[in-house]
């Protein structure tokens, strides 16, 4: 009898061990590891189509994890995808076959963010947004501006196709911060990098304008688009280039959208931030001019009053009104009203009387 009990106990223990092994194999992390093993084999043999199918399988697991609020699995899968993407051959032009692979990765990340936004899985959203940013940094470090531009396009797609339709524009400030950082990094380098920076700034403008127009603005959203450290770095790197005017137009076009919906406390926060930045005197003065005139142009007298007190006119330095080089910017900012129309205003409405 005791021998039979021992045999039953051994069988039961063996069954438990078997069940444990099966459960381990069914864990998402283990499945991802097995998929990665297949991916490595496909890459070594040059079977890129099969390799990308493996990546899609990982993407499906991450999306499933997001749909059931499993942030641990989702984060694990995203991290493994990021590691794979960092080792891919780098494309440097539009005709490079490797660009298709990188686009596929970026599209996968975009799909993951789409699901996480819909399911409101905050943890995975931030991991995915950061993964895009890290990949963009990798491209810029190697001077691969073509795939870096794809990262910017994907961020824009995320804002317009997922965040705004789902009413989750508060994540857009994170997108803006990541884009500003990419732009600031690129602006430190070559002429092509500076061009990339300005194009990225124009993307930030389009995202910010639409977020502000929703009428759901709040201080951190405004700060994410208009008051972060990288803006100072961008202006410093572009001020002595022909791209400076485009940078000014992008920033103050967004400020115009801000002025249309902001409260006095929001504008006060911006004015304090602007005054504290290490801008050139020319930029500081022109920023004051544009802000005051745009507040008046939008019919926001209360903002005009706040700005006048917080941004007093300089007693000396550059002329307050934009000179001839800024007339084209003026026309676009002020809805076709030429700068010449301002020159004929009475002194009581001039900035010096503020």
mmCIF file of C-alpha atoms in Angstrom, residues 28-29 31-32 35 52-79 81 104-125 127-128 154 157 162:
data_model
loop_
_atom_site.group_PDB
_atom_site.id
_atom_site.type_symbol
_atom_site.label_atom_id
_atom_site.label_comp_id
_atom_site.label_asym_id
_atom_site.label_seq_id
_atom_site.Cartn_x
_atom_site.Cartn_y
_atom_site.Cartn_z
ATOM 1 C CA UNK A 28 3.697 35.697 -23.669
ATOM 2 C CA UNK A 29 7.287 36.510 -22.738
ATOM 3 C CA UNK A 31 6.437 33.056 -26.863
ATOM 4 C CA UNK A 32 8.173 36.308 -27.782
ATOM 5 C CA UNK A 35 9.638 34.239 -32.061
ATOM 6 C CA UNK A 52 9.220 40.875 -40.710
ATOM 7 C CA UNK A 53 6.412 38.367 -40.276
ATOM 8 C CA UNK A 54 8.033 37.453 -36.968
ATOM 9 C CA UNK A 55 8.039 41.122 -35.982
ATOM 10 C CA UNK A 56 4.357 41.354 -36.871
ATOM 11 C CA UNK A 57 3.696 38.419 -34.551
ATOM 12 C CA UNK A 58 5.361 40.286 -31.690
ATOM 13 C CA UNK A 59 3.343 43.367 -32.589
ATOM 14 C CA UNK A 60 0.126 41.324 -32.403
ATOM 15 C CA UNK A 61 1.093 40.086 -28.941
ATOM 16 C CA UNK A 62 1.731 43.664 -27.764
ATOM 17 C CA UNK A 63 -1.602 44.847 -29.171
ATOM 18 C CA UNK A 64 -3.350 41.956 -27.467
ATOM 19 C CA UNK A 65 -1.600 42.850 -24.225
ATOM 20 C CA UNK A 66 -2.820 46.431 -24.549
ATOM 21 C CA UNK A 67 -6.391 45.289 -25.114
ATOM 22 C CA UNK A 68 -6.357 43.357 -21.807
ATOM 23 C CA UNK A 69 -4.359 46.014 -19.893
ATOM 24 C CA UNK A 70 -1.281 43.805 -19.580
ATOM 25 C CA UNK A 71 1.376 46.503 -19.505
ATOM 26 C CA UNK A 72 4.133 44.082 -18.453
ATOM 27 C CA UNK A 73 3.830 41.984 -21.607
ATOM 28 C CA UNK A 74 3.289 45.045 -23.768
ATOM 29 C CA UNK A 75 6.398 46.753 -22.427
ATOM 30 C CA UNK A 76 8.455 43.593 -22.830
ATOM 31 C CA UNK A 77 7.383 43.165 -26.457
ATOM 32 C CA UNK A 78 8.028 46.814 -27.294
ATOM 33 C CA UNK A 79 11.481 46.667 -25.741
ATOM 34 C CA UNK A 81 11.096 45.310 -30.974
ATOM 35 C CA UNK A 104 7.349 48.556 -41.457
ATOM 36 C CA UNK A 105 8.714 48.856 -37.931
ATOM 37 C CA UNK A 106 7.431 52.398 -37.550
ATOM 38 C CA UNK A 107 4.018 51.365 -38.849
ATOM 39 C CA UNK A 108 3.924 48.554 -36.299
ATOM 40 C CA UNK A 109 4.635 51.011 -33.510
ATOM 41 C CA UNK A 110 1.912 53.281 -34.879
ATOM 42 C CA UNK A 111 -0.583 50.410 -34.817
ATOM 43 C CA UNK A 112 0.375 49.559 -31.248
ATOM 44 C CA UNK A 113 -0.166 53.160 -30.161
ATOM 45 C CA UNK A 114 -3.514 53.189 -31.929
ATOM 46 C CA UNK A 115 -4.701 50.218 -29.870
ATOM 47 C CA UNK A 116 -3.247 51.531 -26.611
ATOM 48 C CA UNK A 117 -4.883 54.922 -27.083
ATOM 49 C CA UNK A 118 -8.249 53.296 -27.702
ATOM 50 C CA UNK A 119 -7.822 51.051 -24.658
ATOM 51 C CA UNK A 120 -6.374 53.909 -22.562
ATOM 52 C CA UNK A 121 -3.339 51.816 -21.615
ATOM 53 C CA UNK A 122 -1.156 54.688 -20.433
ATOM 54 C CA UNK A 123 1.964 52.701 -19.610
ATOM 55 C CA UNK A 124 2.332 51.165 -23.048
ATOM 56 C CA UNK A 125 1.531 54.477 -24.772
ATOM 57 C CA UNK A 127 6.814 53.284 -23.840
ATOM 58 C CA UNK A 128 5.818 53.284 -27.520
ATOM 59 C CA UNK A 154 4.539 58.779 -37.715
ATOM 60 C CA UNK A 157 -0.073 60.393 -37.874
ATOM 61 C CA UNK A 162 -5.422 58.408 -32.852
#
